Amino acid sequence: MRFISETSSDGVREQLFTLGEIPGVLWTPEGSATTRPLIVIGHGGGRHKKAPRSWPSHTAS
């Protein structure tokens, strides 16, 4: 795993990384010195990993 960049905003540290050819993002509280559990979520592609979620809305007719 190789970290590419790190930024902080609104109390959240964001670190972009690659694991082989696979890109990822790690978000942690800014200034945290202890370890925390890691939750890994895959996505189906087509959107950037940092894009906000948009759930499809279906209405019954």
CSV table of C-alpha atoms in Angstrom, one decimal:
chain,number,residue,atom,x,y,z
A,1,MET,CA,0.0,0.0,0.0
A,2,ARG,CA,1.4,3.4,-1.0
A,3,PHE,CA,-0.1,6.7,0.2
A,4,ILE,CA,-0.3,9.3,-2.6
A,5,SER,CA,-1.6,12.4,-0.9
A,6,GLU,CA,-3.1,13.7,2.3
A,7,THR,CA,-5.4,16.6,3.0
A,8,SER,CA,-7.5,17.7,6.0
A,9,SER,CA,-10.8,19.6,6.2
A,10,ASP,CA,-13.5,20.0,8.8
A,11,GLY,CA,-11.8,17.7,11.2
A,12,VAL,CA,-11.3,14.8,8.7
A,13,ARG,CA,-8.0,13.6,7.3
A,14,GLU,CA,-8.3,12.2,3.8
A,15,GLN,CA,-5.5,10.0,2.5
A,16,LEU,CA,-5.5,8.7,-1.1
A,17,PHE,CA,-3.6,5.5,-1.6
A,18,THR,CA,-3.0,2.6,-4.1
A,19,LEU,CA,-2.8,-1.1,-3.3
A,20,GLY,CA,-1.1,-2.5,-6.3
A,21,GLU,CA,-3.2,-1.1,-9.1
A,22,ILE,CA,-6.3,-0.5,-6.9
A,23,PRO,CA,-7.0,3.1,-5.8
A,24,GLY,CA,-8.5,3.8,-2.4
A,25,VAL,CA,-9.3,6.6,0.1
A,26,LEU,CA,-8.8,6.4,3.9
A,27,TRP,CA,-10.8,8.9,6.0
A,28,THR,CA,-9.8,9.3,9.7
A,29,PRO,CA,-10.5,11.9,12.4
A,30,GLU,CA,-7.9,14.7,12.2
A,31,GLY,CA,-5.3,14.4,14.9
A,32,SER,CA,-6.2,10.8,16.0
A,33,ALA,CA,-3.2,9.1,17.5
A,34,THR,CA,-4.8,5.7,18.2
A,35,THR,CA,-5.7,2.9,15.8
A,36,ARG,CA,-9.3,2.5,14.6
A,37,PRO,CA,-11.2,-0.2,12.9
A,38,LEU,CA,-11.1,-0.1,9.1
A,39,ILE,CA,-14.2,-0.5,7.0
A,40,VAL,CA,-13.6,-1.4,3.4
A,41,ILE,CA,-16.4,-0.8,0.9
A,42,GLY,CA,-16.2,-1.7,-2.8
A,43,HIS,CA,-18.2,0.1,-5.5
A,44,GLY,CA,-19.4,-1.1,-8.8
A,45,GLY,CA,-17.5,1.5,-10.8
A,46,GLY,CA,-18.7,4.2,-13.1
A,47,ARG,CA,-18.4,6.9,-10.5
A,48,HIS,CA,-15.4,8.3,-8.6
A,49,LYS,CA,-14.8,6.7,-5.2
A,50,LYS,CA,-15.2,10.1,-3.5
A,51,ALA,CA,-18.4,11.0,-5.3
A,52,PRO,CA,-21.4,11.5,-2.9
A,53,ARG,CA,-23.8,8.6,-2.9
A,54,SER,CA,-27.0,9.0,-4.8
A,55,TRP,CA,-29.6,6.4,-4.2
A,56,PRO,CA,-32.1,5.8,-7.0
A,57,SER,CA,-35.6,6.8,-6.1
A,58,HIS,CA,-38.4,4.6,-7.4
A,59,THR,CA,-42.0,5.4,-6.9
A,60,ALA,CA,-44.8,2.9,-7.5
A,61,SER,CA,-47.5,4.0,-9.9
